[in-house]
Coordinates of C-alpha atoms and ligand atoms in Angstrom, one line a residue:
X14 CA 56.1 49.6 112.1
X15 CA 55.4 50.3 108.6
X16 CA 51.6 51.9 107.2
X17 CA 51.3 48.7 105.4
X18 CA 49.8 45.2 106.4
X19 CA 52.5 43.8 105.1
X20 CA 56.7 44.1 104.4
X21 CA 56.1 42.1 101.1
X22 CA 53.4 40.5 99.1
X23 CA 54.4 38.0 96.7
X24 CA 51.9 37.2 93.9
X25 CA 52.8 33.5 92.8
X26 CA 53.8 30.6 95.2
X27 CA 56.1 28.8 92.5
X28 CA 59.8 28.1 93.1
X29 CA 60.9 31.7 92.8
X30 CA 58.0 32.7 94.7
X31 CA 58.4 30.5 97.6
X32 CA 62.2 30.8 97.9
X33 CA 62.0 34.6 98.2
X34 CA 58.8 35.1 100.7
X35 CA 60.7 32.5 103.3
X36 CA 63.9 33.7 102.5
X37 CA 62.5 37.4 103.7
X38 CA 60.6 35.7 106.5
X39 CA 63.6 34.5 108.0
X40 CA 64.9 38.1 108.0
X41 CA 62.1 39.2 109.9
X42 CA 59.6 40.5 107.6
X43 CA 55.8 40.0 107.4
X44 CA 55.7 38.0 104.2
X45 CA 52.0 36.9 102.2
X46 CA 52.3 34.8 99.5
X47 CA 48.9 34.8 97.1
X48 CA 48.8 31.5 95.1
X49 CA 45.4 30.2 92.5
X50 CA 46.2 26.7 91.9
X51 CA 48.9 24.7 93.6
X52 CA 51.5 25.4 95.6
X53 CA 55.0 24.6 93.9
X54 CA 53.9 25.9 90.8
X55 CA 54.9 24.8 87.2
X56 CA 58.2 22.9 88.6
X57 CA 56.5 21.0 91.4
X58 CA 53.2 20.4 90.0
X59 CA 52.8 20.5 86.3
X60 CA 56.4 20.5 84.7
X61 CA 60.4 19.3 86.2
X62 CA 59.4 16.6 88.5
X63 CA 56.0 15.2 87.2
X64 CA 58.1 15.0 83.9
X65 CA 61.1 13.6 85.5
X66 CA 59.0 10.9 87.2
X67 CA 57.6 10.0 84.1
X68 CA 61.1 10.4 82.3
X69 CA 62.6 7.8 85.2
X70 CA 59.0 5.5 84.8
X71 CA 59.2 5.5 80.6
X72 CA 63.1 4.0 80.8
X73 CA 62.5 0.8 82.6
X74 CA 61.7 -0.7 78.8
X75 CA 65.2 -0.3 77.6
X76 CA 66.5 -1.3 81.2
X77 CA 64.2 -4.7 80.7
X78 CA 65.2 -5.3 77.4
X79 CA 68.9 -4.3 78.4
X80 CA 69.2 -6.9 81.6
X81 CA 69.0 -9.1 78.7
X82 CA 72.3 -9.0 77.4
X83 CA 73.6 -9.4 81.3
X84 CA 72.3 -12.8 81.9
X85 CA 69.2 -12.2 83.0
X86 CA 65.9 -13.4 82.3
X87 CA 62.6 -10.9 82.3
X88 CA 59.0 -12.1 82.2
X89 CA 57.7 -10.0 79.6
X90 CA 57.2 -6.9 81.6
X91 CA 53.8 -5.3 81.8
X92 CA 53.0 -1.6 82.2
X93 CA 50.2 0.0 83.6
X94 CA 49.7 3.8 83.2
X95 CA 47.0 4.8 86.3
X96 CA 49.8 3.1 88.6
X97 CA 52.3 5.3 87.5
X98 CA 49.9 8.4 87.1
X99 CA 48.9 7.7 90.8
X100 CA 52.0 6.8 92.2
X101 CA 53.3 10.4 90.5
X102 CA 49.9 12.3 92.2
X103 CA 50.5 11.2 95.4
X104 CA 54.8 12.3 95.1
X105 CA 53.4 15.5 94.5
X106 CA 50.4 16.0 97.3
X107 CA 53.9 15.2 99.5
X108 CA 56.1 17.8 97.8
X109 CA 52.9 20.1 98.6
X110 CA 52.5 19.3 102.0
X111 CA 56.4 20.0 102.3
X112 CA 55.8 23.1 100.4
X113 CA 53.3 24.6 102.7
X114 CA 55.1 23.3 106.0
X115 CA 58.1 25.3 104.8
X116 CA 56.1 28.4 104.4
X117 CA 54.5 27.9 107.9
X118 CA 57.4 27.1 109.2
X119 CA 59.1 30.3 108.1
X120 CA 55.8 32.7 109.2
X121 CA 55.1 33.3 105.6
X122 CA 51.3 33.6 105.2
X123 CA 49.4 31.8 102.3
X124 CA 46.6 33.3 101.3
X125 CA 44.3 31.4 98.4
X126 CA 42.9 33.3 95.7
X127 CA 44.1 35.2 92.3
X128 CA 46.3 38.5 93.6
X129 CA 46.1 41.7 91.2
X130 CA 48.3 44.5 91.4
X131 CA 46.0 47.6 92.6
X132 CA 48.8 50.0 92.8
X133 CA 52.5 50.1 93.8
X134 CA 51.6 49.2 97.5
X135 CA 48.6 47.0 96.8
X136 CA 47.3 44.2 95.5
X137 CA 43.5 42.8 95.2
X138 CA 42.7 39.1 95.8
X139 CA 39.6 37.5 94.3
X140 CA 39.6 34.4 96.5
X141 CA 37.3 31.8 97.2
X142 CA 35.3 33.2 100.2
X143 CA 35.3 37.3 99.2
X144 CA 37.2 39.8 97.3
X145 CA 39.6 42.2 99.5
X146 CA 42.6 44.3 99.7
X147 CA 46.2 43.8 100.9
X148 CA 48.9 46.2 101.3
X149 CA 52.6 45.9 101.5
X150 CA 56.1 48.0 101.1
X151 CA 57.3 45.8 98.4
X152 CA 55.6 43.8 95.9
X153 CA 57.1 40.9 94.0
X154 CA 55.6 39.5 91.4
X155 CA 56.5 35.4 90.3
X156 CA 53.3 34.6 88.3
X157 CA 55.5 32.1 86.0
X158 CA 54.1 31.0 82.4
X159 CA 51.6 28.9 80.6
X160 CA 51.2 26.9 77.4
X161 CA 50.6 29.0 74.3
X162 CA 49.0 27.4 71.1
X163 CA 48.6 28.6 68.1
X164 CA 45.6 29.7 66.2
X165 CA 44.0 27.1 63.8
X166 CA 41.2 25.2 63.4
X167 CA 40.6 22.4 65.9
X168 CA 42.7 23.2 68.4
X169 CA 40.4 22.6 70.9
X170 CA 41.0 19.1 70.5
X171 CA 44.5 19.6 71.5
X172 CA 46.8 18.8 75.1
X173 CA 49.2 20.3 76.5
X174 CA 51.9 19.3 78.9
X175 CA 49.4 19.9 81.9
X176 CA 47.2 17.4 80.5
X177 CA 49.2 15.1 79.3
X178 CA 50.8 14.4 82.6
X179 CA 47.5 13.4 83.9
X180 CA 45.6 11.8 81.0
X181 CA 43.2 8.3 82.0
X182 CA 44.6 6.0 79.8
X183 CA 48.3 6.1 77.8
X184 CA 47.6 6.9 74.3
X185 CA 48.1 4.5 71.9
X186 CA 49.3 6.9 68.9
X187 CA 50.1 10.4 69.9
X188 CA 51.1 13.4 67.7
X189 CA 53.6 15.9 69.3
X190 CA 53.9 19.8 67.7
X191 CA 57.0 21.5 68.2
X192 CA 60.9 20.5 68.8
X193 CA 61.7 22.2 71.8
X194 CA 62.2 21.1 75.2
X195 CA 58.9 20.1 76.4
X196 CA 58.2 18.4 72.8
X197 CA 61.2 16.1 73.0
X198 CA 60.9 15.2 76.5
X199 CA 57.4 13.8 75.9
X200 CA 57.8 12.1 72.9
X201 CA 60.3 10.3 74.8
X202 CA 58.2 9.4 77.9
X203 CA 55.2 8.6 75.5
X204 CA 57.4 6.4 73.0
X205 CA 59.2 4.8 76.1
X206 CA 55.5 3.6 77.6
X207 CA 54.8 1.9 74.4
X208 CA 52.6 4.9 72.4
X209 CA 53.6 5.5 68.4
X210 CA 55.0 9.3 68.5
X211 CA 55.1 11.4 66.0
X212 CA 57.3 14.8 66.5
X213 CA 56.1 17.6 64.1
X214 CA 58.3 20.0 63.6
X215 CA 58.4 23.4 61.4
X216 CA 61.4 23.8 61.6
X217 CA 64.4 21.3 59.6
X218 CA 65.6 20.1 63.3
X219 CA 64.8 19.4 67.0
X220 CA 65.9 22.2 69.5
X221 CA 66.8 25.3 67.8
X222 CA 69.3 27.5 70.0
X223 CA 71.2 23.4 70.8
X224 CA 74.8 22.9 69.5
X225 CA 74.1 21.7 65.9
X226 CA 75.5 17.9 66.7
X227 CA 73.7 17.7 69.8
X228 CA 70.3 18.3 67.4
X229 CA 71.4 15.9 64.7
X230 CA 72.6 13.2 67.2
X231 CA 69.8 13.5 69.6
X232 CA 67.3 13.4 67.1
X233 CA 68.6 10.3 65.1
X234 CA 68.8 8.3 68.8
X235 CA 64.8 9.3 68.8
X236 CA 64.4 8.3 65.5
X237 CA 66.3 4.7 66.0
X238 CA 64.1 4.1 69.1
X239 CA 61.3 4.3 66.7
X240 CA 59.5 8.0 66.9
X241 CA 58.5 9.8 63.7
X242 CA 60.1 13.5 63.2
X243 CA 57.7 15.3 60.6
X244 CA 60.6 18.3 59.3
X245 CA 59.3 21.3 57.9
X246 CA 55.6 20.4 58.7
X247 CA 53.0 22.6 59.9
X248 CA 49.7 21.6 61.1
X249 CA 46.7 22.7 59.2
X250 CA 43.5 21.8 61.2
X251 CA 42.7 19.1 63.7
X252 CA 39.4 17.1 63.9
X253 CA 37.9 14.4 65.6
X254 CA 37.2 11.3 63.6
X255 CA 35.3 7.9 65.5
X256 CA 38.6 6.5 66.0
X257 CA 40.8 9.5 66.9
X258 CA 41.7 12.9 65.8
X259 CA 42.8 13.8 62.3
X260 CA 46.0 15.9 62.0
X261 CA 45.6 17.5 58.6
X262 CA 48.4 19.0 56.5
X263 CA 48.7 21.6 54.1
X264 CA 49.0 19.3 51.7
X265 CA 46.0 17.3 52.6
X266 CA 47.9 14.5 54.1
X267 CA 46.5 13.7 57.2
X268 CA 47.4 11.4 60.2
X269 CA 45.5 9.5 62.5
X270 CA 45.9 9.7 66.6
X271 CA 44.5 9.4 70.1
X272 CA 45.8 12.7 71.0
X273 CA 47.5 15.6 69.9
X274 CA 49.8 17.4 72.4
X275 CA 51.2 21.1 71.9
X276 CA 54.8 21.6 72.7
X277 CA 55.0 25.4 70.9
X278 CA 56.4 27.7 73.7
X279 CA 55.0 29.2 76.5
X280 CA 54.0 32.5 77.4
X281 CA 54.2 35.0 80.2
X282 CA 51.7 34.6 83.2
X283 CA 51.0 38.6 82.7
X284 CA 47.0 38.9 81.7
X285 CA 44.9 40.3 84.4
X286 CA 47.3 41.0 87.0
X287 CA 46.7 44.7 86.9
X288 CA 50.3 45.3 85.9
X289 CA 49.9 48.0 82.7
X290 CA 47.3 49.8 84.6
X291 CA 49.7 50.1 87.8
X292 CA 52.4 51.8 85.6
X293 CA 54.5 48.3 85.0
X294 CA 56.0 48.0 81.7
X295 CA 55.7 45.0 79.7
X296 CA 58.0 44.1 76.7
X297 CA 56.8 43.0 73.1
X298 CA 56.4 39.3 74.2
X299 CA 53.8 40.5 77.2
X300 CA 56.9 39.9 79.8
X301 CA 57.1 42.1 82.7
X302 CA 60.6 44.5 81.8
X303 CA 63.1 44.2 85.0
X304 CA 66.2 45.7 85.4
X305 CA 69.1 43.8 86.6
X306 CA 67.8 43.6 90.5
X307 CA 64.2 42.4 89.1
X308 CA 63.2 45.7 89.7
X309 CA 59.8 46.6 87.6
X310 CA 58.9 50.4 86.0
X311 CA 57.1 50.8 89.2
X312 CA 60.2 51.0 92.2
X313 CA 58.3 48.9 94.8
X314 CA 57.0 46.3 92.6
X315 CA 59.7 43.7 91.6
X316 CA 59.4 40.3 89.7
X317 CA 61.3 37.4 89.0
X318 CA 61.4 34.0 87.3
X319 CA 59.2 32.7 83.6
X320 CA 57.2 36.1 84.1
X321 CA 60.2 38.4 83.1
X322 CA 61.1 35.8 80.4
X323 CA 64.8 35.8 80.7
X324 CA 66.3 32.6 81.2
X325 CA 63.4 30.1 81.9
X326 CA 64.7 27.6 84.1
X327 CA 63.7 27.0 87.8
X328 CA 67.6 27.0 89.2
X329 CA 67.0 30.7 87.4
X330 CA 63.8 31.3 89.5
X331 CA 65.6 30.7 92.6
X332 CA 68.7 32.8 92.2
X333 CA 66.3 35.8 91.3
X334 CA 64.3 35.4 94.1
X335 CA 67.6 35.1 95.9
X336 CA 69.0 38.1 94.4
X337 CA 66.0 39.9 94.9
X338 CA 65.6 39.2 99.1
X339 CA 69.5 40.5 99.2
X340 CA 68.9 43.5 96.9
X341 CA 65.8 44.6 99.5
X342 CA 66.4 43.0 102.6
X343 CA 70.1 42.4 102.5
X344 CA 73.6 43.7 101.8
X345 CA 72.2 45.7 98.7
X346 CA 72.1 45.5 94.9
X347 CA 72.7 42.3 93.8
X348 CA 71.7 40.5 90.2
X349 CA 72.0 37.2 88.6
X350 CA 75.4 35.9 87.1
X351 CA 73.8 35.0 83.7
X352 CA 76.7 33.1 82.1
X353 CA 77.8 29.4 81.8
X354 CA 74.3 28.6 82.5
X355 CA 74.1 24.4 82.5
X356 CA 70.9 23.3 81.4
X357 CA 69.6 19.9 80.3
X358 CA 67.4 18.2 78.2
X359 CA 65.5 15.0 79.7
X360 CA 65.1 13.0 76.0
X361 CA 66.0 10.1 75.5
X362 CA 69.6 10.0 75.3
X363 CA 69.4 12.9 77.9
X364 CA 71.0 15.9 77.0
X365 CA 73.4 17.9 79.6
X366 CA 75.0 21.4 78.0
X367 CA 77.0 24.7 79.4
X368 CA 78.4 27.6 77.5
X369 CA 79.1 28.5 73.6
X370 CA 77.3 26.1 71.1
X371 CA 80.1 25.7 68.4
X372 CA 78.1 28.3 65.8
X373 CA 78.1 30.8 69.0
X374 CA 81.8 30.7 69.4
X375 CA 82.4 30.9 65.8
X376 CA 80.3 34.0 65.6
X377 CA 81.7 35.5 68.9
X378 CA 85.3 35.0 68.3
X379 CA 85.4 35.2 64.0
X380 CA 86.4 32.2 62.7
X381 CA 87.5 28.5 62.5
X382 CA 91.0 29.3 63.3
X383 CA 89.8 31.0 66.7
X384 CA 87.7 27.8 68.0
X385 CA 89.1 24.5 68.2
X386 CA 86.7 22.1 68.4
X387 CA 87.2 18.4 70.2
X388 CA 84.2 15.5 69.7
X389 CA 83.5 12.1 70.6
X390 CA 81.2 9.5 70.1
X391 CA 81.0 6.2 71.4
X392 CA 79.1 3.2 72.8
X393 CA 78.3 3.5 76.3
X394 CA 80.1 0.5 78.5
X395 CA 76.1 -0.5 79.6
X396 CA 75.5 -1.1 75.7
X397 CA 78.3 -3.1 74.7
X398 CA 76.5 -6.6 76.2
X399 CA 73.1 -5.4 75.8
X400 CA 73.8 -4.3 72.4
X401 CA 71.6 -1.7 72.1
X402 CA 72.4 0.4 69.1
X403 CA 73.1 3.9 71.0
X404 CA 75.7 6.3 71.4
X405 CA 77.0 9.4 73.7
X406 CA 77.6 12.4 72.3
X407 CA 80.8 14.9 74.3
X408 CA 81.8 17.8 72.6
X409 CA 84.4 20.7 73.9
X410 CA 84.6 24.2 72.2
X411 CA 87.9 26.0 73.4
X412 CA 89.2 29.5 72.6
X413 CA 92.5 28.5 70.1
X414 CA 93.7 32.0 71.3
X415 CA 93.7 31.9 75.4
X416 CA 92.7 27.8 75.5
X417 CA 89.8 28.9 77.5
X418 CA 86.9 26.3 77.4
X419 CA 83.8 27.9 76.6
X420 CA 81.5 25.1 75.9
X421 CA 80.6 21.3 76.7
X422 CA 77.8 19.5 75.4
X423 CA 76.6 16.1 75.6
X424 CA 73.7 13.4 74.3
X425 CA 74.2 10.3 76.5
X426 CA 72.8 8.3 79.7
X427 CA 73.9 10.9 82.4
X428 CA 74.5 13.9 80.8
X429 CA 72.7 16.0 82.9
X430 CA 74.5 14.8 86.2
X431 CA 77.9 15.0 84.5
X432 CA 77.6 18.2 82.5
X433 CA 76.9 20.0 86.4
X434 CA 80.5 19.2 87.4
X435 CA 81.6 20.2 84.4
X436 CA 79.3 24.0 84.8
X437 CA 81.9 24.2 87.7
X438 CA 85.0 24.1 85.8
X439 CA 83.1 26.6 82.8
X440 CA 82.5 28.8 85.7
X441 CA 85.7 29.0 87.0
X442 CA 87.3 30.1 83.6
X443 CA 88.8 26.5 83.1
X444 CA 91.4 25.8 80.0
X445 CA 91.7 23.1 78.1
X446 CA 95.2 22.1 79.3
X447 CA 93.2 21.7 83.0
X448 CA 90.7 19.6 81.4
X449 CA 93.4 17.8 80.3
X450 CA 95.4 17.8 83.5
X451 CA 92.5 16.3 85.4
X452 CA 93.0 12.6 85.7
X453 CA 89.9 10.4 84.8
X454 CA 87.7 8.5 87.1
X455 CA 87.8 5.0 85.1
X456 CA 85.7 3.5 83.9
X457 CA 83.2 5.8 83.4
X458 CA 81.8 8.1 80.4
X459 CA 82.4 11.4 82.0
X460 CA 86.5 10.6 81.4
X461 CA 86.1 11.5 78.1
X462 CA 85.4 14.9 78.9
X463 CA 89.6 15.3 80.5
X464 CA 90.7 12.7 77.9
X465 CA 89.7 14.5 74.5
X466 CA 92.9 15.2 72.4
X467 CA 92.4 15.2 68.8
X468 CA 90.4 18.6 67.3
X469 CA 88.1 17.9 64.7
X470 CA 89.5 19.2 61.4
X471 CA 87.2 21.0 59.1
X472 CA 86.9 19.7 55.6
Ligands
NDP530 P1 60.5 26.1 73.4 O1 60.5 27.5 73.2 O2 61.7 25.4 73.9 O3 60.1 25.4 72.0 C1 59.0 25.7 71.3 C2 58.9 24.9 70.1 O4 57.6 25.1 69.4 C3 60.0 25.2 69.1 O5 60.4 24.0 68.5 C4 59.2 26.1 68.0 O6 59.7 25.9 66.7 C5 57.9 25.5 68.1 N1 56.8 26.4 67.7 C6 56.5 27.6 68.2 N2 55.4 28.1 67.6 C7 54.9 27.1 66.8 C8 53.8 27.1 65.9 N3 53.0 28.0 65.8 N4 53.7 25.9 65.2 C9 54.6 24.9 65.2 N5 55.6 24.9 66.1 C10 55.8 26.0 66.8 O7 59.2 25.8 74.3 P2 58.7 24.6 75.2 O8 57.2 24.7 75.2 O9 59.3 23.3 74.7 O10 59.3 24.9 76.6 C11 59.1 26.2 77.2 C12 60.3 26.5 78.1 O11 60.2 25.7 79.3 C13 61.6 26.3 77.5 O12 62.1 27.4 76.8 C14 62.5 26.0 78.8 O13 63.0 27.2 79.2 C15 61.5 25.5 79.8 N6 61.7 24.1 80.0 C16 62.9 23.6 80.4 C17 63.1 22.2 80.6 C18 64.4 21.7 81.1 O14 65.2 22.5 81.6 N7 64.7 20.4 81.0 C19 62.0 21.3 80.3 C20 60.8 21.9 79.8 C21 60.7 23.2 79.7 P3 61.0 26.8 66.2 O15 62.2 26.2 66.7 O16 60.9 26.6 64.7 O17 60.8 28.2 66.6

């Protein structure tokens, strides 16, 4: 028996959170998990799956219109936001209820209430009854991230992804700042349900960090389905008119809207937690600095997932907190296999990628003549009697020298369920002449990927 109420106290019941507390329950341990607002945290609650849902719930227009071309005949459909918005409430008081019967189930204890770190064995939880005192051997910290938005007048009047997941009434004419994920997933929800979207951007393109065709070919499918992309446009104030808000630019052009969403990055949950004072370093960005085992400045107090700001994906959450349980409780130091990542992009075309973008291998290995590049683009089978006017996107970037492939990327209907067979083959070191050795499953689109033959040249 240890001096300490408890083996470890984890501050944030989110995916990372929750994986590690009832993964170190089921070793034994006494395990409290401290949690403010909802259990399941940004995933569950306000970001993967409410999106998804509403990804899945926006795309039935296109199916509609699409059935066309296949003989048959649709009433003109009707769409009603509260169903969907209720419908998508009550998928996620389940997922909660399935969230906390898995933490029962494993002996982990929830305790409600905002946990600050008092000292390397301690943390302080303001809940909703009294303020008290916890201690443990081992402190984890998985606080996750918020919305940041900038500075400028107006604000205020502004959304963010929380709220626009659970908004009364489907705007009619949205404005959307920023091109990164979160921006281009909702202007493809919004402009799917029927709203006018307009995507400002500062920068010349959607997604910086993407594989430069992915950007330009993703973003001219968004602009054939009809939504705006403002370039090189920065918002100077927002302010409510009787018919809408006023986006104002610097130029004193101005658009109206029904509501303005902020898509411009989010930042570390770190504020108040105690962490500086407790000796925990933080890095320029207000992220909590980890070494490779998720260990913090201060040797009992770890943390994983959005809150160390390394790579913020929820699949990432769960292999720290995994990592983390092994390195404390397990067979000993173990990190995170950072490489080959797959991630995806739920616009519309999805996007599925894994690897080198084609600029990235260029840099890494010198030179056109060290990269060969292999691209396609074509109309998807479903499109060719509907006749809707979109194409996939599949690109492979191979080492010229060993034929390694080191990246595939793809804008298309089921590019994120394709590109995570393919983070399989990146992962195990595949070669082009394997790809090419695979047979195809026919017909499908994800052939293309072993039946690519022809590099692009360079002019
Ligand atoms: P991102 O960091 O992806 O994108 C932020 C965007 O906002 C960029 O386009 C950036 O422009 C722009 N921006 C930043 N500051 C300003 C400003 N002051 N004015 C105007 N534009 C600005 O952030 P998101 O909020 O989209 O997503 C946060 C994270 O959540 C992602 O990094 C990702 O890890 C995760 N996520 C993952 C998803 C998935 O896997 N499908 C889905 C949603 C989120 P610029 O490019 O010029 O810097």
């Amino acid at each position: 028996m240890t001096k300490y109420d408890y083996d470890l106290i984890t501050i944030g019941a989110g995916s990372g959170g929750v994986r590690a507390s009832r993964r170190a329950a089921a070793m034994g341990k006494r395990v409290a998990v401290i949690e403010n607002l909802r259990v399941g945290g940004t995933c569950v609650m306000r970001g993967c799956v409410p999106k998804k849902l509403l990804v899945i719930g926006s795309h039935f227009g296109d199916d509609f219109e699409d059935a066309a071309g296949y003989g048959w005949t649709v009433q003109p459909p009707a769409f009603d936001w509260p169903t969907l918005i209720g419908a998508k409430a009550q998928e996620l008081d389940r997922l909660e209820g399935v969230y906390h019967r898995i933490l029962r189930e494993s002996g982990v204890e929830e305790i409600t209430g905002t946990g600050r770190v008092a000292d390397a064995h301690a943390v302080t939880i303001d809940g909703p009854d009294a303020t008290r005192t916890i201690s443990a051997e081992t402190i984890l910290v998985a606080t996750g991230g918020w919305p940041h938005l900038p500075d400028l007048p107006g604000i205020e009047h502004a959304i963010t992804s929380n709220e626009a997941l659970d908004l009364a009434e489907l705007p009619k004419r949205i404005a959307i700042v920023g091109g990164g994920y979160i921006a281009v997933e909702f202007a493809g929800i919004f402009n799917g349900l029927g709203s006018q979207v307009t995507e400002i951007i500062r920068a010349p393109q959607i997604l910086r960090g993407f594989d430069e065709d992915v950007r330009d070919v993703l973003a001219e499918e968004m602009e054939k389905k009809g939504i705006t992309i403002r370039r090189e446009c920065v918002v100077r104030s927002i302010e409510k008119t009787a018919t809408g808000l006023s986006v104002r630019f610097p130029y004193g052009d101005e658009i109206e809207v029904d509501q303005v969403m902020y898509a411009t990055g989010r930042k570390p949950n770190t504020a108040g937690l105690g962490l500086e004072e407790a000796g925990i370093a933080l890095n320029a960005k207000g992220a909590i600095e980890v070494d490779e085992f998720s260990k913090t400045t201060v040797p009992s107090i770890y943390a994983i997932g959005d809150v160390t700001d390394r790579v913020n994906l929820t699949p990432v959450a769960l292999a720290e907190g995994e990592a983390f349980v092994r390195t404390v409780y397990g067979s000993g130091p173990s990190s995170v296999d950072y490489t080959n990542i797959a991630s995806a992009v739920f616009s519309q075309p999805p996007i599925g990628s894994v690897g080198l973008t084609e600029d990235e291998a260029l840099a890494e290995l010198g030179g056109r003549d060290a990269v060969d590049v292999y691209l396609s683009r074509f109309t998807p089978m479903k499109y060719t009697l509907s006749g809707r006017d979109e194409k996939t996107m599949m690109k492979i970037i191979v080492d010229a020298t060993t034929d390694r492939v080191l990246g595939c990327h793809m804008v298309g209907l089921d590019a994120p369920e394709i590109i995570q067979g393919i983070a399989v083959a990146l992962k195990c070191g595949a070669t082009k002449a394997q790809f090419d050795a695979t047979i195809g499953i026919h017909p499908t689109a994800a052939e293309e990927f072993v039946t690519m033959r022809d590099k692009r040249g360079y002019d």
